[in-house]
């Protein structure tokens, strides 16, 4: 099977993705190392697949309102979800779902950030 860059479907979306690790290290080397080890262990747990975990991280970003600013995880988590096979439509549906549980205003900001992320890829 030939996978595109956005369909890598790693066995571990943190430990197998050098771009993620480099992004974390670019924030701070010690922070990057710590996050890679701890998050890598969590992403290695076997019962929830990588795509679902990536979508869950986006939902957490909505609730935590982490979609903008330096070191913001939202963009990285969107990229991670796309690499794990999530579609833009699935991410959009997740954001709509999160309006009910996370708040409409929070999701509005996330849609704005998602639009910026997607437009920068074209």
MMTF fields as JSON, N, C-alpha, C and O atoms, coordinates in Angstrom:
{
  "mmtfVersion": "1.0.0",
  "mmtfProducer": "UNKNOWN",
  "numBonds": 487,
  "numAtoms": 488,
  "numGroups": 122,
  "numChains": 1,
  "numModels": 1,
  "chainsPerModel": [1],
  "groupsPerChain": [122],
  "chainIdList": ["A"],
  "bondAtomList": [4, 2, 8, 6, 12, 10, 16, 14, 20, 18, 24, 22, 28, 26, 32, 30, 36, 34, 40, 38, 44, 42, 48, 46, 52, 50, 56, 54, 60, 58, 64, 62, 68, 66, 72, 70, 76, 74, 80, 78, 84, 82, 88, 86, 92, 90, 96, 94, 100, 98, 104, 102, 108, 106, 112, 110, 116, 114, 120, 118, 124, 122, 128, 126, 132, 130, 136, 134, 140, 138, 144, 142, 148, 146, 152, 150, 156, 154, 160, 158, 164, 162, 168, 166, 172, 170, 176, 174, 180, 178, 184, 182, 188, 186, 192, 190, 196, 194, 200, 198, 204, 202, 208, 206, 212, 210, 216, 214, 220, 218, 224, 222, 228, 226, 232, 230, 236, 234, 240, 238, 244, 242, 248, 246, 252, 250, 256, 254, 260, 258, 264, 262, 268, 266, 272, 270, 276, 274, 280, 278, 284, 282, 288, 286, 292, 290, 296, 294, 300, 298, 304, 302, 308, 306, 312, 310, 316, 314, 320, 318, 324, 322, 328, 326, 332, 330, 336, 334, 340, 338, 344, 342, 348, 346, 352, 350, 356, 354, 360, 358, 364, 362, 368, 366, 372, 370, 376, 374, 380, 378, 384, 382, 388, 386, 392, 390, 396, 394, 400, 398, 404, 402, 408, 406, 412, 410, 416, 414, 420, 418, 424, 422, 428, 426, 432, 430, 436, 434, 440, 438, 444, 442, 448, 446, 452, 450, 456, 454, 460, 458, 464, 462, 468, 466, 472, 470, 476, 474, 480, 478, 484, 482],
  "bondOrderList": [1, 1, 1, 1, 1, 1, 1, 1, 1, 1, 1, 1, 1, 1, 1, 1, 1, 1, 1, 1, 1, 1, 1, 1, 1, 1, 1, 1, 1, 1, 1, 1, 1, 1, 1, 1, 1, 1, 1, 1, 1, 1, 1, 1, 1, 1, 1, 1, 1, 1, 1, 1, 1, 1, 1, 1, 1, 1, 1, 1, 1, 1, 1, 1, 1, 1, 1, 1, 1, 1, 1, 1, 1, 1, 1, 1, 1, 1, 1, 1, 1, 1, 1, 1, 1, 1, 1, 1, 1, 1, 1, 1, 1, 1, 1, 1, 1, 1, 1, 1, 1, 1, 1, 1, 1, 1, 1, 1, 1, 1, 1, 1, 1, 1, 1, 1, 1, 1, 1, 1, 1],
  "groupList": [{"groupName": "UNK", "atomNameList": ["N", "CA", "C", "O"], "elementList": ["N", "C", "C", "O"], "formalChargeList": [0, 0, 0, 0], "bondAtomList": [1, 0, 2, 1, 3, 2], "bondOrderList": [1, 1, 2], "singleLetterCode": "X", "chemCompType": "L-PEPTIDE LINKING"}],
  "groupTypeList": [0, 0, 0, 0, 0, 0, 0, 0, 0, 0, 0, 0, 0, 0, 0, 0, 0, 0, 0, 0, 0, 0, 0, 0, 0, 0, 0, 0, 0, 0, 0, 0, 0, 0, 0, 0, 0, 0, 0, 0, 0, 0, 0, 0, 0, 0, 0, 0, 0, 0, 0, 0, 0, 0, 0, 0, 0, 0, 0, 0, 0, 0, 0, 0, 0, 0, 0, 0, 0, 0, 0, 0, 0, 0, 0, 0, 0, 0, 0, 0, 0, 0, 0, 0, 0, 0, 0, 0, 0, 0, 0, 0, 0, 0, 0, 0, 0, 0, 0, 0, 0, 0, 0, 0, 0, 0, 0, 0, 0, 0, 0, 0, 0, 0, 0, 0, 0, 0, 0, 0, 0, 0],
  "groupIdList": [1, 2, 3, 4, 5, 6, 7, 8, 9, 10, 11, 12, 13, 14, 15, 16, 17, 18, 19, 20, 21, 22, 23, 24, 25, 26, 27, 28, 29, 30, 31, 32, 33, 34, 35, 36, 37, 38, 39, 40, 41, 42, 43, 44, 45, 46, 47, 48, 49, 50, 51, 52, 53, 54, 55, 56, 57, 58, 59, 60, 61, 62, 63, 64, 65, 66, 67, 68, 69, 70, 71, 72, 73, 74, 75, 76, 77, 78, 79, 80, 81, 82, 83, 84, 85, 86, 87, 88, 89, 90, 91, 92, 93, 94, 95, 96, 97, 98, 99, 100, 101, 102, 103, 104, 105, 106, 107, 108, 109, 110, 111, 112, 113, 114, 115, 116, 117, 118, 119, 120, 121, 122],
  "secStructList": [7, 7, 7, 7, 4, 4, 4, 7, 7, 7, 1, 1, 6, 6, 6, 6, 7, 2, 2, 2, 2, 2, 2, 2, 2, 2, 2, 7, 2, 2, 2, 2, 2, 2, 2, 2, 2, 2, 2, 2, 2, 2, 2, 6, 7, 1, 1, 1, 7, 2, 2, 2, 2, 2, 2, 2, 2, 2, 2, 2, 2, 2, 2, 2, 6, 7, 1, 1, 1, 6, 6, 7, 2, 2, 2, 2, 2, 2, 2, 2, 2, 2, 2, 6, 6, 7, 7, 2, 2, 2, 2, 2, 2, 2, 2, 2, 2, 2, 2, 2, 2, 2, 7, 2, 2, 2, 2, 2, 2, 2, 2, 2, 2, 2, 2, 2, 2, 2, 2, 2, 6, 7],
  "xCoordList": [0.836, 0.0, 0.886, 1.822, 0.597, 1.332, 0.571, -0.545, 1.17, 0.532, 1.131, 2.336, 0.274, 0.773, 1.354, 1.24, 1.982, 2.567, 1.51, 1.818, 0.271, -0.794, -1.476, -2.493, -0.947, -1.545, -0.482, -0.44, 0.374, 1.484, 1.059, 1.669, 0.031, -0.494, 0.604, 0.792, 1.312, 2.369, 1.798, 0.624, 2.61, 2.219, 2.183, 1.407, 3.021, 3.044, 3.249, 4.333, 2.191, 2.195, 3.206, 3.459, 3.781, 4.82, 6.198, 7.074, 6.392, 7.721, 8.154, 9.352, 7.211, 7.554, 7.61, 7.948, 7.29, 7.226, 8.314, 8.182, 9.367, 10.488, 10.079, 10.624, 9.11, 8.645, 8.006, 8.228, 7.22, 6.604, 7.686, 7.64, 8.651, 9.721, 10.526, 10.857, 10.842, 11.601, 10.787, 11.335, 9.472, 8.612, 8.592, 8.637, 8.525, 8.554, 9.894, 9.944, 10.979, 12.315, 12.528, 13.28, 11.859, 12.031, 11.428, 11.822, 10.478, 9.905, 10.932, 11.19, 11.516, 12.573, 13.102, 12.314, 14.408, 15.008, 14.588, 14.224, 14.64, 14.259, 12.767, 12.361, 11.946, 10.504, 10.22, 9.395, 10.91, 10.706, 11.046, 10.308, 12.156, 12.555, 11.543, 11.142, 11.133, 10.17, 8.844, 8.303, 8.33, 7.051, 7.136, 6.21, 8.243, 8.404, 8.344, 7.673, 9.037, 9.047, 7.678, 7.174, 7.08, 5.822, 4.658, 3.898, 4.533, 3.441, 3.64, 2.672, 4.888, 5.163, 4.674, 4.158, 4.84, 4.343, 2.816, 2.235, 2.166, 0.701, 0.175, -0.804, 0.834, 0.407, 0.68, 0.104, 1.546, 1.855, 0.886, 0.949, -0.018, -1.015, -1.849, -2.178, -2.194, -2.67, -4.163, -4.522, -5.035, -6.46, -7.163, -8.171, -6.663, -7.265, -6.327, -5.131, -6.87, -6.022, -5.5, -6.035, -4.455, -3.755, -4.65, -4.567, -5.497, -6.389, -7.35, -7.559, -7.928, -8.854, -8.135, -8.674, -6.928, -6.158, -5.882, -5.96, -5.562, -5.298, -6.549, -6.459, -7.706, -8.951, -9.272, -9.777, -8.981, -9.199, -8.326, -8.777, -7.087, -6.208, -6.766, -6.627, -7.401, -8.03, -9.179, -9.342, -9.978, -11.083, -10.557, -11.145, -9.462, -8.86, -8.376, -8.517, -7.806, -7.368, -8.537, -8.394, -9.7, -10.884, -11.219, -11.399, -11.303, -11.677, -10.635, -10.977, -9.368, -8.289, -8.028, -7.243, -8.675, -8.508, -7.052, -6.466, -6.484, -5.077, -4.894, -4.178, -5.517, -5.353, -4.473, -4.194, -4.032, -3.235, -1.985, -1.872, -1.059, 0.127, 1.304, 1.151, 2.498, 3.711, 3.587, 3.124, 3.994, 3.936, 2.538, 2.32, 1.585, 0.214, 0.153, 0.688, -0.495, -0.561, -1.638, -1.603, -2.589, -3.718, -3.265, -3.689, -2.407, -1.933, -1.199, -1.39, -0.359, 0.367, -0.597, -0.397, -1.644, -2.598, -3.458, -3.822, -3.786, -4.497, -3.623, -4.09, -2.348, -1.434, -1.298, -1.269, -1.218, -1.096, -2.327, -2.199, -3.513, -4.746, -4.786, -5.169, -4.393, -4.378, -3.398, -3.702, -2.234, -1.252, -1.785, -1.399, -2.665, -3.21, -4.455, -5.111, -4.785, -5.892, -7.194, -8.178, -7.234, -8.456, -8.639, -7.668, -9.876, -10.171, -10.494, -10.794, -10.428, -10.811, -12.273, -12.64, -13.103, -14.523, -14.705, -15.565, -13.906, -13.996, -13.57, -14.187, -12.525, -12.067, -13.131, -13.408, -13.721, -14.792, -15.987, -16.564, -16.362, -17.475, -17.142, -17.998, -15.905, -15.476, -15.626, -16.123, -15.2, -15.323, -16.789, -17.128, -17.662, -19.09, -19.637, -20.408, -19.237, -19.646, -19.178, -19.902, -17.97, -17.394, -18.083, -17.925, -18.849, -19.629, -20.516, -20.658, -21.115, -22.053, -21.34, -21.846, -20.172, -19.501, -18.353, -17.978, -17.794, -16.674, -17.024, -16.395, -18.03, -18.462, -18.336, -17.334, -19.372, -19.41, -18.285, -17.664, -18.017, -16.979, -15.6, -14.784, -15.334, -14.044, -13.89, -12.825, -14.951, -14.885, -14.74, -14.084, -15.336, -15.191, -13.721, -13.266, -12.981, -11.544, -10.81, -9.875, -11.226, -10.583, -10.851, -9.958, -12.08, -12.367, -11.515, -11.028, -11.337, -10.472, -9.048, -8.43, -8.536, -7.183, -7.105, -6.131, -8.133, -8.148, -8.106, -7.381, -8.873, -8.859, -7.469, -7.018, -6.789, -5.418, -4.472, -3.637, -4.6, -3.745, -3.94, -2.97, -5.192, -5.504, -5.09, -4.608, -5.276, -4.908, -3.391, -2.899, -2.65, -1.186, -0.621, 0.54, -1.437, -0.98, -1.155, -0.601, -1.922, -2.177, -1.2, -1.287],
  "yCoordList": [-1.171, 0.0, 1.241, 1.338, 2.18, 3.435, 4.485, 4.852, 4.97, 5.978, 7.344, 7.472, 8.368, 9.723, 10.198, 9.517, 11.376, 11.929, 12.093, 11.957, 12.385, 12.561, 11.251, 11.271, 10.122, 8.829, 7.848, 6.718, 8.255, 7.413, 6.317, 5.248, 6.556, 5.578, 4.86, 3.65, 5.623, 5.081, 4.116, 4.212, 3.197, 2.351, 3.163, 2.857, 4.199, 5.106, 6.506, 6.843, 7.318, 8.629, 9.6, 10.651, 9.284, 10.134, 9.531, 10.192, 8.3, 7.69, 7.392, 7.323, 7.215, 6.896, 8.121, 7.99, 9.301, 10.497, 11.49, 12.192, 11.534, 12.433, 13.905, 14.731, 14.239, 15.627, 16.065, 17.188, 15.188, 15.5, 15.719, 16.686, 14.822, 14.932, 16.209, 16.886, 16.541, 17.771, 18.999, 19.976, 18.962, 20.075, 20.298, 21.436, 19.213, 19.318, 19.855, 20.695, 19.367, 19.827, 21.294, 21.994, 21.765, 23.165, 24.126, 25.291, 23.646, 24.462, 24.601, 25.695, 23.46, 23.396, 21.976, 21.03, 21.8, 20.467, 19.511, 18.365, 19.981, 19.114, 18.796, 17.665, 19.809, 19.612, 18.588, 17.692, 18.726, 17.801, 16.379, 15.452, 16.199, 14.861, 14.279, 13.122, 15.081, 14.623, 14.237, 13.161, 15.125, 14.852, 13.613, 12.803, 13.467, 12.304, 11.015, 10.062, 10.985, 9.77, 9.488, 8.368, 10.509, 10.298, 10.093, 9.132, 10.999, 10.851, 9.605, 8.932, 9.299, 8.093, 6.843, 5.922, 6.814, 5.661, 5.609, 4.54, 6.766, 6.8, 6.41, 5.673, 6.911, 6.573, 5.107, 4.565, 4.473, 3.062, 2.1, 0.894, 2.628, 1.746, 1.108, 1.786, -0.171, -0.919, -0.879, -1.238, -0.482, -0.708, 0.34, 0.03, 1.554, 2.603, 2.871, 3.091, 2.852, 3.031, 4.464, 5.383, 4.63, 5.917, 7.027, 8.162, 6.728, 7.744, 8.254, 9.46, 7.345, 7.753, 8.584, 9.586, 8.181, 8.965, 10.371, 11.35, 10.465, 11.778, 12.65, 13.845, 12.075, 12.843, 13.259, 14.358, 12.392, 12.736, 13.931, 14.807, 13.975, 15.102, 16.415, 17.454, 16.373, 17.596, 18.021, 19.21, 17.059, 17.378, 18.007, 18.957, 17.481, 18.042, 19.462, 20.337, 19.695, 21.054, 22.029, 23.17, 21.583, 22.448, 22.85, 24.032, 21.878, 22.146, 23.013, 23.919, 22.734, 23.508, 24.823, 25.64, 25.038, 26.233, 26.417, 27.481, 25.366, 25.362, 25.382, 24.538, 26.317, 26.293, 27.398, 27.398, 28.333, 29.43, 29.684, 29.226, 30.42, 30.849, 29.917, 28.781, 30.4, 29.586, 28.315, 28.361, 27.215, 25.947, 25.345, 24.34, 25.957, 25.451, 24.032, 23.758, 23.134, 21.757, 21.508, 20.477, 22.42, 22.154, 21.816, 20.809, 22.651, 22.396, 21.072, 20.327, 20.78, 19.507, 18.343, 17.309, 18.495, 17.4, 17.214, 16.086, 18.306, 18.179, 17.418, 16.492, 17.816, 17.118, 15.642, 14.768, 15.374, 14.007, 13.189, 12.055, 13.766, 13.063, 12.778, 11.685, 13.755, 13.542, 12.427, 11.596, 12.406, 11.351, 9.979, 8.973, 9.929, 8.657, 8.25, 7.268, 8.996, 8.614, 9.343, 9.071, 10.263, 11.053, 11.969, 12.447, 12.202, 13.114, 14.495, 14.647, 15.485, 16.838, 16.823, 17.491, 16.067, 15.982, 15.41, 15.873, 14.412, 13.852, 14.87, 14.963, 15.629, 16.652, 17.738, 18.202, 18.14, 19.142, 18.629, 19.368, 17.362, 16.798, 16.73, 16.99, 16.384, 16.365, 17.757, 17.895, 18.787, 20.149, 20.528, 21.169, 20.139, 20.42, 19.705, 20.282, 18.46, 17.695, 18.387, 18.435, 18.919, 19.565, 20.881, 21.373, 21.463, 22.664, 22.392, 23.243, 21.206, 20.855, 20.68, 21.115, 20.048, 19.689, 20.617, 20.69, 21.326, 22.207, 23.673, 24.498, 24.005, 25.389, 25.909, 25.688, 26.601, 27.131, 28.13, 28.101, 29.007, 30.022, 29.399, 29.85, 28.37, 27.693, 27.032, 27.097, 26.401, 25.707, 26.701, 26.397, 27.871, 28.88, 29.2, 29.283, 29.378, 29.636, 28.466, 28.656, 27.268, 26.075, 25.969, 25.603, 26.285, 26.268, 27.307, 27.058, 28.474, 29.483, 28.977, 29.159, 28.346, 27.787, 26.651, 26.546, 25.791, 24.693, 25.234, 24.707, 26.276, 26.883, 27.388, 27.213, 28.014, 28.49, 27.331, 27.402, 26.267, 25.092, 24.495, 24.199, 24.321, 23.699, 24.589, 24.093, 25.913, 26.812, 26.893, 27.159, 26.67, 26.715, 25.456, 25.436, 24.422, 23.173, 23.175, 22.318, 24.13, 24.137, 24.983, 25.087],
  "zCoordList": [0.0, 0.0, 0.0, 0.794, -0.879, -0.94, -0.153, -0.519, 0.927, 1.753, 1.46, 1.244, 1.453, 1.283, 2.596, 3.615, 2.575, 3.794, 4.888, 6.072, 4.497, 5.478, 5.852, 6.545, 5.417, 5.735, 6.192, 5.706, 7.114, 7.536, 8.492, 8.512, 9.281, 10.212, 10.987, 10.859, 11.78, 12.622, 13.649, 14.008, 14.118, 15.24, 16.529, 17.435, 16.617, 17.758, 17.189, 16.712, 17.246, 16.599, 17.198, 16.61, 18.333, 18.93, 18.686, 18.129, 19.092, 19.003, 17.572, 17.299, 16.659, 15.274, 14.367, 13.191, 14.879, 14.038, 14.453, 15.456, 13.681, 13.971, 13.907, 14.638, 13.024, 12.94, 14.259, 14.714, 14.869, 16.16, 17.211, 17.971, 17.245, 18.236, 18.038, 19.011, 16.806, 16.54, 16.904, 17.415, 16.643, 17.016, 18.523, 18.991, 19.272, 20.733, 21.221, 22.119, 20.624, 21.032, 20.684, 21.362, 19.613, 19.212, 20.233, 20.296, 21.029, 22.101, 23.21, 23.712, 23.583, 24.598, 24.569, 24.573, 24.54, 24.394, 25.512, 25.249, 26.75, 27.879, 27.84, 28.106, 27.504, 27.372, 26.279, 26.457, 25.145, 24.028, 24.397, 24.063, 25.08, 25.502, 26.479, 26.35, 27.453, 28.449, 27.79, 28.048, 26.937, 26.263, 25.384, 25.352, 24.674, 23.799, 24.611, 24.215, 25.737, 26.565, 27.183, 27.104, 27.798, 28.516, 27.537, 27.655, 26.583, 25.618, 24.761, 24.407, 24.43, 23.651, 24.359, 23.725, 25.677, 26.442, 26.395, 26.209, 26.564, 26.524, 25.136, 25.02, 24.092, 22.734, 22.405, 21.462, 23.171, 22.957, 23.617, 23.383, 24.445, 25.05, 23.933, 22.96, 24.051, 22.892, 22.572, 21.451, 23.447, 23.214, 22.355, 21.72, 22.321, 21.494, 20.328, 20.522, 19.12, 17.938, 17.834, 18.454, 17.046, 16.93, 16.39, 16.86, 15.418, 14.859, 15.935, 16.06, 16.705, 17.762, 18.814, 19.286, 19.184, 20.157, 19.618, 20.36, 18.336, 17.744, 17.766, 18.045, 17.477, 17.535, 18.977, 19.21, 19.927, 21.338, 21.728, 22.465, 21.241, 21.602, 21.081, 21.728, 19.907, 19.376, 20.28, 20.557, 20.743, 21.652, 22.943, 23.46, 23.455, 24.666, 24.398, 25.253, 23.218, 22.872, 22.873, 23.311, 22.38, 22.384, 23.811, 24.103, 24.69, 26.082, 26.772, 27.532, 26.507, 27.13, 26.424, 26.905, 25.291, 24.465, 24.061, 24.257, 23.495, 23.099, 21.587, 21.048, 20.897, 19.454, 18.885, 17.686, 19.707, 19.164, 20.0, 21.137, 19.414, 20.139, 19.983, 19.533, 20.359, 20.268, 21.112, 22.252, 20.557, 21.267, 21.322, 21.999, 20.609, 20.612, 20.06, 18.986, 20.791, 20.316, 19.263, 18.591, 19.102, 18.206, 16.793, 16.226, 16.223, 14.863, 14.75, 13.789, 15.734, 15.726, 15.838, 15.199, 16.642, 16.806, 15.557, 15.224, 14.862, 13.587, 12.594, 11.931, 12.494, 11.586, 11.973, 11.106, 13.257, 13.746, 13.344, 12.883, 13.521, 13.161, 11.658, 11.242, 10.852, 9.399, 9.028, 8.173, 9.662, 9.395, 9.785, 9.19, 10.774, 11.235, 10.455, 10.803, 9.405, 8.53, 8.767, 8.079, 9.721, 9.913, 8.71, 8.125, 8.355, 7.247, 7.805, 8.989, 6.945, 7.345, 7.781, 8.747, 7.076, 7.435, 8.844, 9.594, 9.204, 10.56, 11.608, 12.669, 11.322, 12.266, 12.406, 13.512, 11.292, 11.352, 12.152, 12.95, 11.941, 12.706, 14.195, 15.041, 14.509, 15.901, 16.512, 17.63, 15.783, 16.303, 16.506, 17.501, 15.572, 15.747, 16.985, 17.752, 17.17, 18.351, 19.625, 20.619, 19.585, 20.762, 21.113, 22.23, 20.179, 20.519, 21.718, 22.596, 21.759, 22.815, 24.147, 25.182, 24.133, 25.382, 25.759, 26.929, 24.785, 25.064, 24.997, 25.66, 24.194, 24.073, 22.654, 21.974, 22.23, 20.869, 20.614, 19.551, 21.57, 21.365, 21.243, 20.439, 22.03, 21.941, 20.574, 19.96, 20.109, 18.821, 17.673, 16.677, 17.794, 16.741, 16.516, 15.375, 17.598, 17.476, 16.852, 16.074, 17.188, 16.617, 15.125, 14.361, 14.697, 13.258, 12.536, 11.433, 13.161, 12.556, 12.396, 11.347, 13.434, 13.364, 12.358, 11.612, 12.332, 11.364, 9.943, 9.099, 9.675, 8.335, 7.974, 6.842, 8.93, 8.679, 8.409, 7.508, 9.188, 9.017, 7.632, 6.934, 7.236, 5.938, 4.777, 3.758, 4.92, 3.819, 3.662, 2.565, 4.734, 4.638, 3.965, 3.559, 3.852, 3.224, 1.721, 1.034, 1.194, -0.251, -1.003, -2.226]
}
